[in-house]
PDB file of C-alpha atoms in Angstrom:
ATOM      1  CA  UNK A   1      -3.696  95.031  15.127  1.00 63.00           C
ATOM      2  CA  UNK A   2      -1.080  97.441  13.711  1.00 76.00           C
ATOM      3  CA  UNK A   3       1.544  95.858  15.944  1.00 79.00           C
ATOM      4  CA  UNK A   4       0.524  92.379  14.754  1.00 80.00           C
ATOM      5  CA  UNK A   5       0.566  93.467  11.103  1.00 84.00           C
ATOM      6  CA  UNK A   6       4.039  95.004  11.565  1.00 88.00           C
ATOM      7  CA  UNK A   7       5.260  91.746  13.110  1.00 87.00           C
ATOM      8  CA  UNK A   8       3.888  89.674  10.213  1.00 89.00           C
ATOM      9  CA  UNK A   9       5.354  92.160   7.705  1.00 91.00           C
ATOM     10  CA  UNK A  10       8.741  91.763   9.435  1.00 93.00           C
ATOM     11  CA  UNK A  11       8.557  87.984   9.031  1.00 91.00           C
ATOM     12  CA  UNK A  12       7.713  88.308   5.316  1.00 94.00           C
ATOM     13  CA  UNK A  13      10.577  90.788   4.795  1.00 95.00           C
ATOM     14  CA  UNK A  14      12.974  88.446   6.606  1.00 96.00           C
ATOM     15  CA  UNK A  15      11.759  85.671   4.307  1.00 96.00           C
ATOM     16  CA  UNK A  16      12.409  87.732   1.167  1.00 96.00           C
ATOM     17  CA  UNK A  17      15.848  88.756   2.499  1.00 97.00           C
ATOM     18  CA  UNK A  18      16.728  85.081   3.023  1.00 96.00           C
ATOM     19  CA  UNK A  19      15.444  84.210  -0.471  1.00 97.00           C
ATOM     20  CA  UNK A  20      17.620  86.970  -2.000  1.00 97.00           C
ATOM     21  CA  UNK A  21      20.706  86.070   0.068  1.00 96.00           C
ATOM     22  CA  UNK A  22      20.302  82.328  -0.483  1.00 96.00           C
ATOM     23  CA  UNK A  23      19.707  82.804  -4.202  1.00 96.00           C
ATOM     24  CA  UNK A  24      22.794  85.025  -4.502  1.00 96.00           C
ATOM     25  CA  UNK A  25      25.005  82.563  -2.571  1.00 94.00           C
ATOM     26  CA  UNK A  26      23.754  79.648  -4.690  1.00 93.00           C
ATOM     27  CA  UNK A  27      24.277  81.573  -7.973  1.00 94.00           C
ATOM     28  CA  UNK A  28      27.793  82.703  -6.985  1.00 92.00           C
ATOM     29  CA  UNK A  29      28.750  79.165  -5.920  1.00 91.00           C
ATOM     30  CA  UNK A  30      27.521  77.776  -9.266  1.00 91.00           C
ATOM     31  CA  UNK A  31      29.401  80.456 -11.253  1.00 91.00           C
ATOM     32  CA  UNK A  32      32.631  79.908  -9.284  1.00 88.00           C
ATOM     33  CA  UNK A  33      32.276  76.153  -9.701  1.00 86.00           C
ATOM     34  CA  UNK A  34      31.737  76.489 -13.471  1.00 87.00           C
ATOM     35  CA  UNK A  35      34.742  78.838 -13.724  1.00 85.00           C
ATOM     36  CA  UNK A  36      36.800  76.518 -11.476  1.00 83.00           C
ATOM     37  CA  UNK A  37      37.943  79.695  -9.691  1.00 79.00           C
ATOM     38  CA  UNK A  38      38.850  78.062  -6.362  1.00 78.00           C
ATOM     39  CA  UNK A  39      39.791  74.425  -7.080  1.00 76.00           C
ATOM     40  CA  UNK A  40      40.609  73.689  -3.440  1.00 77.00           C
ATOM     41  CA  UNK A  41      37.241  74.866  -2.114  1.00 77.00           C
ATOM     42  CA  UNK A  42      34.204  72.582  -2.072  1.00 79.00           C
ATOM     43  CA  UNK A  43      31.582  74.806  -3.719  1.00 81.00           C
ATOM     44  CA  UNK A  44      28.905  72.226  -2.916  1.00 81.00           C
ATOM     45  CA  UNK A  45      29.084  73.206   0.770  1.00 82.00           C
ATOM     46  CA  UNK A  46      28.681  76.914  -0.067  1.00 87.00           C
ATOM     47  CA  UNK A  47      25.861  76.127  -2.515  1.00 90.00           C
ATOM     48  CA  UNK A  48      24.210  74.022   0.184  1.00 89.00           C
ATOM     49  CA  UNK A  49      24.239  77.002   2.530  1.00 91.00           C
ATOM     50  CA  UNK A  50      22.510  79.025  -0.194  1.00 93.00           C
ATOM     51  CA  UNK A  51      19.868  76.314  -0.688  1.00 94.00           C
ATOM     52  CA  UNK A  52      19.290  76.226   3.090  1.00 93.00           C
ATOM     53  CA  UNK A  53      18.753  80.005   3.258  1.00 95.00           C
ATOM     54  CA  UNK A  54      16.559  79.862   0.148  1.00 95.00           C
ATOM     55  CA  UNK A  55      14.431  77.106   1.693  1.00 95.00           C
ATOM     56  CA  UNK A  56      13.985  78.959   5.009  1.00 93.00           C
ATOM     57  CA  UNK A  57      13.109  82.139   3.113  1.00 96.00           C
ATOM     58  CA  UNK A  58      10.508  80.469   0.901  1.00 95.00           C
ATOM     59  CA  UNK A  59       9.037  78.792   3.988  1.00 93.00           C
ATOM     60  CA  UNK A  60       8.682  82.119   5.833  1.00 92.00           C
ATOM     61  CA  UNK A  61       7.152  83.899   2.845  1.00 93.00           C
ATOM     62  CA  UNK A  62       4.714  81.040   2.183  1.00 89.00           C
ATOM     63  CA  UNK A  63       3.692  80.912   5.860  1.00 86.00           C
ATOM     64  CA  UNK A  64       3.140  84.614   6.491  1.00 89.00           C
ATOM     65  CA  UNK A  65       2.368  86.307   3.153  1.00 87.00           C
ATOM     66  CA  UNK A  66      -1.305  85.325   3.127  1.00 85.00           C
ATOM     67  CA  UNK A  67      -1.694  86.675   6.655  1.00 86.00           C
ATOM     68  CA  UNK A  68      -0.722  90.150   5.407  1.00 84.00           C
ATOM     69  CA  UNK A  69      -3.928  90.431   3.385  1.00 82.00           C
ATOM     70  CA  UNK A  70      -6.304  88.242   5.388  1.00 84.00           C
ATOM     71  CA  UNK A  71      -7.426  89.313   8.883  1.00 82.00           C
ATOM     72  CA  UNK A  72      -8.534  85.808   9.887  1.00 82.00           C
ATOM     73  CA  UNK A  73      -5.273  84.250   8.693  1.00 83.00           C
ATOM     74  CA  UNK A  74      -3.315  86.979  10.521  1.00 85.00           C
ATOM     75  CA  UNK A  75      -5.138  86.207  13.743  1.00 84.00           C
ATOM     76  CA  UNK A  76      -4.513  82.467  13.348  1.00 83.00           C
ATOM     77  CA  UNK A  77      -0.812  83.078  12.725  1.00 86.00           C
ATOM     78  CA  UNK A  78      -0.456  85.361  15.759  1.00 86.00           C
ATOM     79  CA  UNK A  79      -2.380  82.988  18.044  1.00 87.00           C
ATOM     80  CA  UNK A  80      -0.326  80.008  16.838  1.00 84.00           C
ATOM     81  CA  UNK A  81       2.904  81.951  17.372  1.00 84.00           C
ATOM     82  CA  UNK A  82       2.052  83.265  20.858  1.00 87.00           C
ATOM     83  CA  UNK A  83      -0.010  80.357  22.186  1.00 93.00           C
ATOM     84  CA  UNK A  84       1.457  79.689  25.650  1.00 94.00           C
ATOM     85  CA  UNK A  85       1.369  75.888  25.364  1.00 95.00           C
ATOM     86  CA  UNK A  86       3.111  75.962  21.968  1.00 94.00           C
ATOM     87  CA  UNK A  87       5.718  78.432  23.264  1.00 94.00           C
ATOM     88  CA  UNK A  88       6.334  76.174  26.271  1.00 95.00           C
ATOM     89  CA  UNK A  89       6.725  73.085  24.074  1.00 96.00           C
ATOM     90  CA  UNK A  90       9.204  74.889  21.782  1.00 95.00           C
ATOM     91  CA  UNK A  91      11.160  76.209  24.772  1.00 96.00           C
ATOM     92  CA  UNK A  92      11.495  72.768  26.370  1.00 96.00           C
ATOM     93  CA  UNK A  93      12.444  71.198  23.017  1.00 97.00           C
ATOM     94  CA  UNK A  94      15.035  73.949  22.487  1.00 97.00           C
ATOM     95  CA  UNK A  95      16.501  73.373  25.952  1.00 98.00           C
ATOM     96  CA  UNK A  96      16.859  69.642  25.300  1.00 97.00           C
ATOM     97  CA  UNK A  97      18.462  70.263  21.903  1.00 97.00           C
ATOM     98  CA  UNK A  98      20.883  72.748  23.503  1.00 97.00           C
ATOM     99  CA  UNK A  99      21.914  70.236  26.187  1.00 98.00           C
ATOM    100  CA  UNK A 100      22.517  67.533  23.550  1.00 97.00           C
ATOM    101  CA  UNK A 101      24.485  70.023  21.429  1.00 97.00           C
ATOM    102  CA  UNK A 102      26.612  71.000  24.453  1.00 97.00           C
ATOM    103  CA  UNK A 103      27.317  67.336  25.284  1.00 97.00           C
ATOM    104  CA  UNK A 104      28.390  66.562  21.689  1.00 96.00           C
ATOM    105  CA  UNK A 105      30.628  69.642  21.624  1.00 95.00           C
ATOM    106  CA  UNK A 106      32.139  68.666  24.987  1.00 96.00           C
ATOM    107  CA  UNK A 107      32.793  65.115  23.714  1.00 95.00           C
ATOM    108  CA  UNK A 108      34.468  66.598  20.634  1.00 93.00           C
ATOM    109  CA  UNK A 109      36.662  68.808  22.814  1.00 93.00           C
ATOM    110  CA  UNK A 110      37.620  65.892  25.060  1.00 94.00           C
ATOM    111  CA  UNK A 111      38.375  63.716  22.033  1.00 92.00           C
ATOM    112  CA  UNK A 112      40.513  66.469  20.457  1.00 91.00           C
ATOM    113  CA  UNK A 113      42.436  66.936  23.748  1.00 92.00           C
ATOM    114  CA  UNK A 114      43.109  63.226  24.143  1.00 93.00           C
ATOM    115  CA  UNK A 115      43.965  62.898  20.437  1.00 91.00           C
ATOM    116  CA  UNK A 116      46.524  65.718  20.801  1.00 89.00           C
ATOM    117  CA  UNK A 117      48.274  63.632  23.483  1.00 88.00           C
ATOM    118  CA  UNK A 118      48.198  60.556  21.268  1.00 88.00           C
ATOM    119  CA  UNK A 119      45.711  58.690  23.479  1.00 88.00           C
ATOM    120  CA  UNK A 120      42.997  58.567  20.800  1.00 88.00           C
ATOM    121  CA  UNK A 121      43.038  58.642  16.992  1.00 88.00           C
ATOM    122  CA  UNK A 122      42.884  62.148  15.511  1.00 87.00           C
ATOM    123  CA  UNK A 123      39.541  63.528  14.364  1.00 82.00           C
ATOM    124  CA  UNK A 124      40.250  64.540  10.783  1.00 83.00           C
ATOM    125  CA  UNK A 125      39.131  63.933   7.218  1.00 83.00           C
ATOM    126  CA  UNK A 126      35.869  62.005   6.836  1.00 85.00           C
ATOM    127  CA  UNK A 127      35.630  61.225  10.569  1.00 87.00           C
ATOM    128  CA  UNK A 128      35.717  64.948  11.414  1.00 89.00           C
ATOM    129  CA  UNK A 129      33.154  65.641   8.683  1.00 87.00           C
ATOM    130  CA  UNK A 130      30.754  63.003  10.043  1.00 90.00           C
ATOM    131  CA  UNK A 131      31.308  64.238  13.596  1.00 91.00           C
ATOM    132  CA  UNK A 132      30.323  67.773  12.529  1.00 91.00           C
ATOM    133  CA  UNK A 133      27.291  66.423  10.653  1.00 91.00           C
ATOM    134  CA  UNK A 134      26.231  64.620  13.853  1.00 93.00           C
ATOM    135  CA  UNK A 135      26.867  67.745  15.959  1.00 93.00           C
ATOM    136  CA  UNK A 136      24.548  69.678  13.642  1.00 90.00           C
ATOM    137  CA  UNK A 137      21.975  66.991  12.912  1.00 94.00           C
ATOM    138  CA  UNK A 138      21.419  65.225  16.252  1.00 97.00           C
ATOM    139  CA  UNK A 139      20.285  68.370  18.166  1.00 97.00           C
ATOM    140  CA  UNK A 140      17.900  69.136  15.299  1.00 95.00           C
ATOM    141  CA  UNK A 141      16.344  65.654  15.537  1.00 96.00           C
ATOM    142  CA  UNK A 142      16.148  65.979  19.339  1.00 97.00           C
ATOM    143  CA  UNK A 143      14.342  69.310  18.881  1.00 97.00           C
ATOM    144  CA  UNK A 144      11.886  67.934  16.293  1.00 97.00           C
ATOM    145  CA  UNK A 145      11.364  64.713  18.267  1.00 97.00           C
ATOM    146  CA  UNK A 146      10.735  66.625  21.508  1.00 97.00           C
ATOM    147  CA  UNK A 147       8.105  68.776  19.819  1.00 95.00           C
ATOM    148  CA  UNK A 148       6.345  65.698  18.398  1.00 95.00           C
ATOM    149  CA  UNK A 149       6.468  63.950  21.787  1.00 95.00           C
ATOM    150  CA  UNK A 150       5.239  66.965  23.752  1.00 93.00           C
ATOM    151  CA  UNK A 151       2.444  67.671  21.262  1.00 91.00           C
ATOM    152  CA  UNK A 152       1.129  64.189  22.033  1.00 89.00           C
ATOM    153  CA  UNK A 153       1.595  64.211  25.774  1.00 88.00           C
ATOM    154  CA  UNK A 154       1.032  67.784  26.997  1.00 83.00           C
TER     155      UNK A 154
ATOM    156  CA  UNK B   1      -5.232  69.962  38.403  1.00 84.00           C
ATOM    157  CA  UNK B   2      -8.745  69.280  37.159  1.00 90.00           C
ATOM    158  CA  UNK B   3     -11.034  71.847  35.589  1.00 94.00           C
ATOM    159  CA  UNK B   4     -14.633  72.392  34.512  1.00 95.00           C
ATOM    160  CA  UNK B   5     -13.865  73.867  31.098  1.00 96.00           C
ATOM    161  CA  UNK B   6     -15.639  71.194  29.063  1.00 96.00           C
ATOM    162  CA  UNK B   7     -18.754  71.442  31.211  1.00 95.00           C
ATOM    163  CA  UNK B   8     -18.829  75.265  31.163  1.00 96.00           C
ATOM    164  CA  UNK B   9     -18.161  75.343  27.430  1.00 96.00           C
ATOM    165  CA  UNK B  10     -20.945  72.829  26.768  1.00 96.00           C
ATOM    166  CA  UNK B  11     -23.398  74.903  28.850  1.00 96.00           C
ATOM    167  CA  UNK B  12     -22.819  77.769  26.418  1.00 96.00           C
ATOM    168  CA  UNK B  13     -22.871  75.530  23.329  1.00 96.00           C
ATOM    169  CA  UNK B  14     -19.401  76.705  22.358  1.00 96.00           C
ATOM    170  CA  UNK B  15     -17.054  74.570  20.319  1.00 96.00           C
ATOM    171  CA  UNK B  16     -13.420  74.193  21.377  1.00 96.00           C
ATOM    172  CA  UNK B  17     -12.561  76.536  18.506  1.00 93.00           C
ATOM    173  CA  UNK B  18     -15.022  79.157  19.854  1.00 94.00           C
ATOM    174  CA  UNK B  19     -13.459  79.017  23.303  1.00 96.00           C
ATOM    175  CA  UNK B  20      -9.926  79.125  21.858  1.00 95.00           C
ATOM    176  CA  UNK B  21     -10.814  82.244  19.826  1.00 91.00           C
ATOM    177  CA  UNK B  22     -12.278  83.961  22.887  1.00 94.00           C
ATOM    178  CA  UNK B  23      -9.109  83.586  24.951  1.00 94.00           C
ATOM    179  CA  UNK B  24      -6.557  83.842  22.103  1.00 91.00           C
ATOM    180  CA  UNK B  25      -5.054  80.372  22.330  1.00 94.00           C
ATOM    181  CA  UNK B  26      -4.934  77.457  19.904  1.00 92.00           C
ATOM    182  CA  UNK B  27      -7.668  74.821  19.780  1.00 93.00           C
ATOM    183  CA  UNK B  28      -5.031  72.246  20.750  1.00 93.00           C
ATOM    184  CA  UNK B  29      -4.446  74.128  24.003  1.00 95.00           C
ATOM    185  CA  UNK B  30      -8.160  73.926  24.850  1.00 96.00           C
ATOM    186  CA  UNK B  31      -8.157  70.185  24.050  1.00 95.00           C
ATOM    187  CA  UNK B  32      -5.120  69.652  26.334  1.00 95.00           C
ATOM    188  CA  UNK B  33      -6.707  71.738  29.110  1.00 96.00           C
ATOM    189  CA  UNK B  34      -9.968  69.797  28.942  1.00 95.00           C
ATOM    190  CA  UNK B  35      -8.119  66.472  29.036  1.00 93.00           C
ATOM    191  CA  UNK B  36      -6.165  67.686  32.073  1.00 91.00           C
ATOM    192  CA  UNK B  37      -2.840  67.241  30.290  1.00 92.00           C
ATOM    193  CA  UNK B  38      -1.892  70.901  30.465  1.00 93.00           C
ATOM    194  CA  UNK B  39      -2.030  73.350  33.378  1.00 93.00           C
ATOM    195  CA  UNK B  40      -2.561  76.934  32.192  1.00 95.00           C
ATOM    196  CA  UNK B  41      -0.528  79.979  33.207  1.00 95.00           C
ATOM    197  CA  UNK B  42      -2.146  82.166  35.848  1.00 95.00           C
ATOM    198  CA  UNK B  43      -2.930  84.755  33.132  1.00 95.00           C
ATOM    199  CA  UNK B  44      -4.780  82.244  30.971  1.00 96.00           C
ATOM    200  CA  UNK B  45      -6.566  80.836  34.023  1.00 96.00           C
ATOM    201  CA  UNK B  46      -7.800  84.364  34.866  1.00 96.00           C
ATOM    202  CA  UNK B  47      -8.893  84.993  31.268  1.00 96.00           C
ATOM    203  CA  UNK B  48     -10.859  81.725  31.210  1.00 97.00           C
ATOM    204  CA  UNK B  49     -12.464  82.328  34.594  1.00 97.00           C
ATOM    205  CA  UNK B  50     -13.479  85.880  33.690  1.00 97.00           C
ATOM    206  CA  UNK B  51     -14.858  84.706  30.359  1.00 97.00           C
ATOM    207  CA  UNK B  52     -17.224  82.416  32.265  1.00 96.00           C
ATOM    208  CA  UNK B  53     -17.925  85.128  34.870  1.00 96.00           C
ATOM    209  CA  UNK B  54     -16.483  82.988  37.672  1.00 96.00           C
ATOM    210  CA  UNK B  55     -13.589  82.873  40.145  1.00 95.00           C
ATOM    211  CA  UNK B  56     -10.510  80.843  39.205  1.00 95.00           C
ATOM    212  CA  UNK B  57     -11.150  78.334  41.991  1.00 93.00           C
ATOM    213  CA  UNK B  58     -14.640  77.698  40.595  1.00 94.00           C
ATOM    214  CA  UNK B  59     -13.156  76.688  37.233  1.00 95.00           C
ATOM    215  CA  UNK B  60      -9.867  75.038  38.234  1.00 94.00           C
ATOM    216  CA  UNK B  61      -9.695  72.479  41.034  1.00 90.00           C
ATOM    217  CA  UNK B  62      -6.313  72.105  42.716  1.00 84.00           C
ATOM    218  CA  UNK B  63      -5.211  68.568  43.641  1.00 73.00           C
ATOM    219  CA  UNK B  64      -5.340  69.214  47.429  1.00 67.00           C
ATOM    220  CA  UNK B  65      -8.981  70.284  47.098  1.00 55.00           C
ATOM    221  CA  UNK B  66      -9.758  67.131  45.106  1.00 56.00           C
ATOM    222  CA  UNK B  67      -8.279  65.093  47.946  1.00 56.00           C
ATOM    223  CA  UNK B  68     -10.381  67.000  50.471  1.00 53.00           C
ATOM    224  CA  UNK B  69      -7.269  68.490  52.080  1.00 49.00           C
ATOM    225  CA  UNK B  70      -7.645  72.034  50.689  1.00 41.00           C
TER     226      UNK B  70
END
């Protein structure tokens, strides 16, 4: 039980660290934006990173904090985390997301190579931005979709 | 692979939650096992068999045995 408690405590601490880091990044981005310190830099992107870290942190703290003081909740959390079927589902979903991510990256590399030779239009500006959004977002949706599908079928 | 988990659990008047708690898995895993949608690891199969005081082959029925070829 001590090992389980230490593991849960680690998750809560990670959550608080993410909350602190995300909060600091968000605050700094807002201050720099207000001061117009770096006019060429999009502070919204940096602030977004802070919000992302803040969200993950709050999620971790909310999920695991109760388990620190409640034996039954701790047991549920540990079982849910180490349940072999759940671990298998997450592993398969992660593998699929990785393959999709690798394919998108490979396509981007091929496109960039052909664009350098003048055979395709260059990936820059908004097109590059949307390509990077897709490279980040599509694997995430594949991961989430795989988990939903496998939860229903396995 | 088929199994007798639902039958053995019912004999002991355990809920799926009771069985899940006894072998440290989620209730969803027990549901999937009973419906035959999920094949357990050898470790979980041993834990389940020992919980019921039986051999693995008395709880889990391999496909060849079902076909009478085992």
